[in-house]
mmCIF file of C-alpha atoms and ligand atoms in Angstrom:
data_model
loop_
_atom_site.group_PDB
_atom_site.id
_atom_site.type_symbol
_atom_site.label_atom_id
_atom_site.label_comp_id
_atom_site.label_asym_id
_atom_site.label_seq_id
_atom_site.Cartn_x
_atom_site.Cartn_y
_atom_site.Cartn_z
ATOM 1 C CA UNK A 119 7.005 20.554 -1.325
ATOM 2 C CA UNK A 120 3.376 19.905 -1.133
ATOM 3 C CA UNK A 121 1.475 20.438 -4.375
ATOM 4 C CA UNK A 122 -2.093 21.060 -5.232
ATOM 5 C CA UNK A 123 -3.195 18.898 -8.104
ATOM 6 C CA UNK A 124 -5.673 20.511 -10.825
ATOM 7 C CA UNK A 125 -8.820 19.241 -12.034
ATOM 8 C CA UNK A 126 -7.195 17.800 -15.156
ATOM 9 C CA UNK A 127 -4.345 16.277 -13.325
ATOM 10 C CA UNK A 128 -7.065 14.742 -10.771
ATOM 11 C CA UNK A 129 -8.547 13.081 -13.580
ATOM 12 C CA UNK A 130 -5.202 11.509 -14.662
ATOM 13 C CA UNK A 131 -4.534 10.413 -11.431
ATOM 14 C CA UNK A 132 -7.922 8.965 -11.149
ATOM 15 C CA UNK A 133 -7.494 6.841 -14.196
ATOM 16 C CA UNK A 134 -3.823 5.908 -12.801
ATOM 17 C CA UNK A 135 -5.601 4.665 -9.598
ATOM 18 C CA UNK A 136 -8.251 2.832 -11.609
ATOM 19 C CA UNK A 137 -5.611 0.729 -13.468
ATOM 20 C CA UNK A 138 -3.966 -0.006 -10.184
ATOM 21 C CA UNK A 139 -7.402 -1.025 -8.468
ATOM 22 C CA UNK A 140 -8.200 -3.069 -11.820
ATOM 23 C CA UNK A 141 -4.659 -4.849 -11.505
ATOM 24 C CA UNK A 142 -5.604 -6.097 -8.086
ATOM 25 C CA UNK A 143 -8.807 -7.404 -9.075
ATOM 26 C CA UNK A 144 -7.315 -8.985 -12.094
ATOM 27 C CA UNK A 145 -4.663 -10.883 -9.902
ATOM 28 C CA UNK A 146 -7.124 -12.192 -7.372
ATOM 29 C CA UNK A 147 -8.024 -15.465 -9.068
ATOM 30 C CA UNK A 148 -4.132 -16.133 -9.332
ATOM 31 C CA UNK A 149 -3.575 -15.872 -5.613
ATOM 32 C CA UNK A 150 -3.509 -19.270 -4.664
ATOM 33 C CA UNK A 151 -1.315 -22.248 -3.547
ATOM 34 C CA UNK A 152 1.114 -23.315 -6.165
ATOM 35 C CA UNK A 153 1.537 -20.043 -8.036
ATOM 36 C CA UNK A 154 5.022 -18.497 -8.190
ATOM 37 C CA UNK A 155 5.243 -14.871 -7.224
ATOM 38 C CA UNK A 156 7.277 -14.135 -10.424
ATOM 39 C CA UNK A 157 4.035 -15.319 -12.473
ATOM 40 C CA UNK A 158 1.880 -12.861 -10.596
ATOM 41 C CA UNK A 159 4.377 -10.210 -11.407
ATOM 42 C CA UNK A 160 4.409 -10.675 -15.184
ATOM 43 C CA UNK A 161 0.532 -11.057 -15.271
ATOM 44 C CA UNK A 162 0.446 -7.660 -13.377
ATOM 45 C CA UNK A 163 2.952 -6.004 -15.592
ATOM 46 C CA UNK A 164 1.250 -7.342 -18.918
ATOM 47 C CA UNK A 165 -2.011 -6.091 -17.537
ATOM 48 C CA UNK A 166 -0.903 -2.679 -16.651
ATOM 49 C CA UNK A 167 0.831 -2.258 -20.122
ATOM 50 C CA UNK A 168 -2.362 -3.155 -21.678
ATOM 51 C CA UNK A 169 -4.312 -0.311 -20.137
ATOM 52 C CA UNK A 170 -1.736 2.206 -21.571
ATOM 53 C CA UNK A 171 0.217 2.434 -18.227
ATOM 54 C CA UNK A 172 3.759 1.454 -17.348
ATOM 55 C CA UNK A 173 4.567 -0.260 -13.814
ATOM 56 C CA UNK A 174 5.713 2.789 -11.394
ATOM 57 C CA UNK A 175 7.967 0.533 -9.444
ATOM 58 C CA UNK A 176 9.887 -1.004 -12.143
ATOM 59 C CA UNK A 177 13.475 0.649 -12.407
ATOM 60 C CA UNK A 178 12.236 3.117 -9.411
ATOM 61 C CA UNK A 179 15.520 3.837 -7.726
ATOM 62 C CA UNK A 180 16.576 0.286 -9.216
ATOM 63 C CA UNK A 181 13.796 -1.857 -7.962
ATOM 64 C CA UNK A 182 13.875 -4.831 -10.471
ATOM 65 C CA UNK A 183 9.963 -5.612 -10.818
ATOM 66 C CA UNK A 184 6.574 -4.241 -11.453
ATOM 67 C CA UNK A 185 5.132 -5.660 -8.153
ATOM 68 C CA UNK A 186 6.556 -5.653 -4.511
ATOM 69 C CA UNK A 187 5.418 -8.819 -3.270
ATOM 70 C CA UNK A 188 6.008 -9.525 0.380
ATOM 71 C CA UNK A 189 4.863 -12.810 2.196
ATOM 72 C CA UNK A 190 4.274 -13.314 5.806
ATOM 73 C CA UNK A 191 6.903 -11.845 8.076
ATOM 74 C CA UNK A 192 8.216 -9.570 5.110
ATOM 75 C CA UNK A 193 6.726 -6.047 5.574
ATOM 76 C CA UNK A 194 7.173 -4.573 2.100
ATOM 77 C CA UNK A 195 9.473 -4.585 -1.183
ATOM 78 C CA UNK A 196 9.849 -7.900 -1.830
ATOM 79 C CA UNK A 197 11.051 -9.304 -4.844
ATOM 80 C CA UNK A 198 8.750 -11.474 -7.238
ATOM 81 C CA UNK A 199 10.652 -14.696 -7.769
ATOM 82 C CA UNK A 200 10.499 -18.242 -8.030
ATOM 83 C CA UNK A 201 8.695 -18.575 -4.685
ATOM 84 C CA UNK A 202 5.554 -20.737 -4.638
ATOM 85 C CA UNK A 203 2.528 -19.676 -2.607
ATOM 86 C CA UNK A 204 1.751 -22.102 0.014
ATOM 87 C CA UNK A 205 -1.792 -22.488 1.848
ATOM 88 C CA UNK A 206 -1.787 -20.498 4.966
ATOM 89 C CA UNK A 207 0.428 -17.821 3.523
ATOM 90 C CA UNK A 208 -0.344 -13.928 3.625
ATOM 91 C CA UNK A 209 0.842 -12.218 0.565
ATOM 92 C CA UNK A 210 1.229 -8.166 0.266
ATOM 93 C CA UNK A 211 1.147 -7.274 -3.192
ATOM 94 C CA UNK A 212 2.026 -3.378 -3.815
ATOM 95 C CA UNK A 213 1.168 -2.004 -7.382
ATOM 96 C CA UNK A 214 1.884 1.185 -8.788
ATOM 97 C CA UNK A 215 0.931 2.336 -12.270
ATOM 98 C CA UNK A 216 1.806 5.342 -14.124
ATOM 99 C CA UNK A 217 -0.503 6.585 -16.896
ATOM 100 C CA UNK A 218 0.408 9.679 -19.022
ATOM 101 C CA UNK A 219 3.079 10.641 -16.347
ATOM 102 C CA UNK A 220 0.461 10.534 -13.212
ATOM 103 C CA UNK A 221 0.986 7.461 -10.855
ATOM 104 C CA UNK A 222 -1.624 5.410 -8.815
ATOM 105 C CA UNK A 223 -0.288 3.336 -5.710
ATOM 106 C CA UNK A 224 -2.302 0.560 -3.748
ATOM 107 C CA UNK A 225 -1.169 -2.281 -1.341
ATOM 108 C CA UNK A 226 -3.334 -5.024 -0.265
ATOM 109 C CA UNK A 227 -2.438 -8.342 1.813
ATOM 110 C CA UNK A 228 -4.324 -11.333 0.758
ATOM 111 C CA UNK A 229 -5.010 -14.674 2.394
ATOM 112 C CA UNK A 230 -3.911 -17.756 0.251
ATOM 113 C CA UNK A 231 -6.374 -20.390 0.861
ATOM 114 C CA UNK A 232 -6.968 -20.942 4.878
ATOM 115 C CA UNK A 233 -5.005 -18.805 7.064
ATOM 116 C CA UNK A 234 -5.005 -19.118 10.911
ATOM 117 C CA UNK A 235 -7.139 -17.048 13.157
ATOM 118 C CA UNK A 236 -4.149 -14.784 14.132
ATOM 119 C CA UNK A 237 -3.432 -13.968 10.545
ATOM 120 C CA UNK A 238 -7.173 -13.201 9.978
ATOM 121 C CA UNK A 239 -7.105 -10.853 13.051
ATOM 122 C CA UNK A 240 -4.239 -9.005 11.494
ATOM 123 C CA UNK A 241 -5.498 -8.657 7.889
ATOM 124 C CA UNK A 242 -8.945 -7.588 9.259
ATOM 125 C CA UNK A 243 -7.420 -4.881 11.626
ATOM 126 C CA UNK A 244 -4.668 -3.497 9.619
ATOM 127 C CA UNK A 245 -7.093 -2.919 6.692
ATOM 128 C CA UNK A 246 -9.476 -1.290 9.086
ATOM 129 C CA UNK A 247 -6.715 0.880 10.467
ATOM 130 C CA UNK A 248 -6.269 2.228 6.912
ATOM 131 C CA UNK A 249 -10.036 3.258 6.968
ATOM 132 C CA UNK A 250 -9.663 4.991 10.472
ATOM 133 C CA UNK A 251 -6.944 6.746 8.935
ATOM 134 C CA UNK A 252 -8.751 7.996 5.822
ATOM 135 C CA UNK A 253 -11.757 9.052 8.047
ATOM 136 C CA UNK A 254 -9.530 11.948 9.297
ATOM 137 C CA UNK A 255 -9.208 13.368 5.806
ATOM 138 C CA UNK A 256 -11.003 16.652 5.594
ATOM 139 C CA UNK A 257 -9.973 20.111 4.639
ATOM 140 C CA UNK A 258 -8.229 21.994 7.659
ATOM 141 C CA UNK A 259 -7.452 18.720 9.416
ATOM 142 C CA UNK A 260 -3.523 17.734 9.548
ATOM 143 C CA UNK A 261 -1.546 14.875 8.522
ATOM 144 C CA UNK A 262 -1.104 13.986 12.348
ATOM 145 C CA UNK A 263 -4.635 13.445 12.685
ATOM 146 C CA UNK A 264 -4.304 10.522 10.234
ATOM 147 C CA UNK A 265 -1.354 9.411 11.596
ATOM 148 C CA UNK A 266 -2.303 9.471 15.258
ATOM 149 C CA UNK A 267 -5.610 7.639 14.275
ATOM 150 C CA UNK A 268 -4.018 4.917 12.842
ATOM 151 C CA UNK A 269 -1.552 4.605 15.662
ATOM 152 C CA UNK A 270 -4.163 4.636 18.358
ATOM 153 C CA UNK A 271 -6.347 1.852 16.489
ATOM 154 C CA UNK A 272 -3.250 -0.345 16.099
ATOM 155 C CA UNK A 273 -2.292 -0.103 19.820
ATOM 156 C CA UNK A 274 -5.739 -0.779 20.900
ATOM 157 C CA UNK A 275 -5.676 -3.911 19.052
ATOM 158 C CA UNK A 276 -2.267 -5.017 20.060
ATOM 159 C CA UNK A 277 -0.574 -4.620 16.763
ATOM 160 C CA UNK A 278 2.828 -3.207 16.078
ATOM 161 C CA UNK A 279 3.119 0.009 13.823
ATOM 162 C CA UNK A 280 6.308 -0.072 11.731
ATOM 163 C CA UNK A 281 7.676 3.453 12.064
ATOM 164 C CA UNK A 282 10.462 3.321 9.319
ATOM 165 C CA UNK A 283 8.298 3.419 6.283
ATOM 166 C CA UNK A 284 5.264 5.758 5.785
ATOM 167 C CA UNK A 285 2.575 6.920 3.421
ATOM 168 C CA UNK A 286 3.233 10.022 0.877
ATOM 169 C CA UNK A 287 1.961 12.454 -1.579
ATOM 170 C CA UNK A 288 1.325 11.185 -5.167
ATOM 171 C CA UNK A 289 1.415 12.936 -8.430
ATOM 172 C CA UNK A 290 4.131 13.253 -11.166
ATOM 173 C CA UNK A 291 6.494 11.538 -8.646
ATOM 174 C CA UNK A 292 5.125 8.066 -7.032
ATOM 175 C CA UNK A 293 6.593 9.583 -3.874
ATOM 176 C CA UNK A 294 6.142 13.109 -3.362
ATOM 177 C CA UNK A 295 5.658 15.226 -0.115
ATOM 178 C CA UNK A 296 4.124 15.226 2.287
ATOM 179 C CA UNK A 297 5.319 12.233 4.380
ATOM 180 C CA UNK A 298 2.203 10.213 6.062
ATOM 181 C CA UNK A 299 3.611 8.320 8.849
ATOM 182 C CA UNK A 300 1.543 5.775 10.548
ATOM 183 C CA UNK A 301 2.057 7.134 14.153
ATOM 184 C CA UNK A 302 1.989 10.652 15.395
ATOM 185 C CA UNK A 303 0.369 13.540 17.505
ATOM 186 C CA UNK A 304 -3.083 15.080 16.558
ATOM 187 C CA UNK A 305 -3.291 18.574 14.968
ATOM 188 C CA UNK A 306 0.482 18.554 13.843
ATOM 189 C CA UNK A 307 1.991 18.403 10.440
ATOM 190 C CA UNK A 308 0.854 19.792 7.058
ATOM 191 C CA UNK A 309 -2.800 20.887 6.809
ATOM 192 C CA UNK A 310 -4.948 19.179 4.343
ATOM 193 C CA UNK A 311 -6.106 21.058 1.632
ATOM 194 C CA UNK A 312 -8.436 20.302 -1.380
ATOM 195 C CA UNK A 313 -6.486 18.941 -4.303
ATOM 196 C CA UNK A 314 -3.788 17.245 -2.221
ATOM 197 C CA UNK A 315 -3.353 13.742 -3.289
ATOM 198 C CA UNK A 316 -1.870 11.353 -0.617
ATOM 199 C CA UNK A 317 -1.249 7.454 -0.310
ATOM 200 C CA UNK A 318 -2.041 6.339 3.135
ATOM 201 C CA UNK A 319 -0.502 3.061 4.121
ATOM 202 C CA UNK A 320 -0.328 1.343 7.537
ATOM 203 C CA UNK A 321 1.917 -1.379 7.804
ATOM 204 C CA UNK A 322 1.210 -3.218 11.054
ATOM 205 C CA UNK A 323 2.691 -6.452 12.651
ATOM 206 C CA UNK A 324 1.219 -9.161 15.061
ATOM 207 C CA UNK A 325 4.405 -9.164 17.005
ATOM 208 C CA UNK A 326 7.349 -6.670 17.535
ATOM 209 C CA UNK A 327 7.420 -3.748 14.765
ATOM 210 C CA UNK A 328 11.001 -3.996 15.017
ATOM 211 C CA UNK A 329 12.449 -4.716 11.244
ATOM 212 C CA UNK A 330 15.383 -5.588 9.177
ATOM 213 C CA UNK A 331 16.645 -5.296 5.506
ATOM 214 C CA UNK A 332 17.492 -8.240 3.687
ATOM 215 C CA UNK A 333 20.941 -8.016 1.927
ATOM 216 C CA UNK A 334 19.189 -6.755 -1.660
ATOM 217 C CA UNK A 335 18.761 -3.582 0.046
ATOM 218 C CA UNK A 336 14.939 -3.566 -0.490
ATOM 219 C CA UNK A 337 12.939 -6.158 1.302
ATOM 220 C CA UNK A 338 12.027 -5.279 4.580
ATOM 221 C CA UNK A 339 11.079 -8.303 7.184
ATOM 222 C CA UNK A 340 10.085 -8.081 10.778
ATOM 223 C CA UNK A 341 13.056 -8.877 13.063
ATOM 224 C CA UNK A 342 10.890 -11.429 15.130
ATOM 225 C CA UNK A 343 9.883 -13.065 11.844
ATOM 226 C CA UNK A 344 6.084 -12.806 12.958
ATOM 227 C CA UNK A 345 3.676 -11.756 10.378
ATOM 228 C CA UNK A 346 3.065 -8.076 8.857
ATOM 229 C CA UNK A 347 0.055 -6.659 6.745
ATOM 230 C CA UNK A 348 0.226 -3.779 4.628
ATOM 231 C CA UNK A 349 -3.130 -1.978 2.976
ATOM 232 C CA UNK A 350 -2.577 1.338 1.017
ATOM 233 C CA UNK A 351 -5.051 3.540 -0.985
ATOM 234 C CA UNK A 352 -4.235 6.767 -2.987
ATOM 235 C CA UNK A 353 -6.988 9.467 -2.256
ATOM 236 C CA UNK A 354 -7.557 13.098 -3.109
ATOM 237 C CA UNK A 355 -8.522 15.396 -0.654
ATOM 238 C CA UNK A 356 -12.247 16.946 -1.704
ATOM 239 C CA UNK A 357 -13.956 20.163 -0.398
ATOM 240 C CA UNK A 358 -16.099 17.827 1.516
ATOM 241 C CA UNK A 359 -13.718 14.893 2.415
ATOM 242 C CA UNK A 360 -11.611 12.597 0.230
ATOM 243 C CA UNK A 361 -12.178 10.208 -2.608
ATOM 244 C CA UNK A 362 -10.376 7.203 -3.132
ATOM 245 C CA UNK A 363 -8.616 6.854 -6.529
ATOM 246 C CA UNK A 364 -7.451 3.261 -6.231
ATOM 247 C CA UNK A 365 -10.998 1.964 -5.696
ATOM 248 C CA UNK A 366 -14.020 1.236 -7.788
HETATM 249 MG MG1 MG B 196 2.945 4.060 -1.415
HETATM 250 MG MG1 MG B 197 2.427 1.074 -2.338
#
């Protein structure tokens, strides 16, 4: 069921989204060679709690940590661990925060030190595909308009679209209806209405979009072990377009 959020609910979702945004900014100076991913997780969890919020993902269907940290060919749902960041890695950090029962959700892929030109290309165009999708958000358009715009942009740039995972509604649950796939057909799917809150999150790959899931039943990685990137914002549909809740 797709719910439309009230003004009061959108205020709380904005606060949650802003905490997620500030957590990303807080982590930035620590994303460098030699840092353990579990240390990023600890920093983020402490920061989220200092803002009066709780990490949305910790304990969600048994997920063990505050952050999902996915490196290089890992697409999503990587576990923070003793793994140490290396120069040339790309690291996708997915952050969820819950404030007074309302969630914010945003993922971003960062370069560790100097990355090669292929990885730069992947990051640049996966980020752009997110905004190309967001541009479709207006009252009266449909979810398929967002999905197809992302898919078209990815194809034009020779990037693979991971199809097994998608965006979603956000509210009192971090994953609500509707699903927001990163591929689809224009003018299909649920209509966008003022007060809908959705997370749009393209996951694109340099090689084949085929994936496999690790034995931990969570971590998703590309089957060909080529790099993957993930950019996500939570947004609210407004009378005249949309507003990003997980930005400044
Ligand atoms: Mg999400
Ligand atoms: Mg996310």
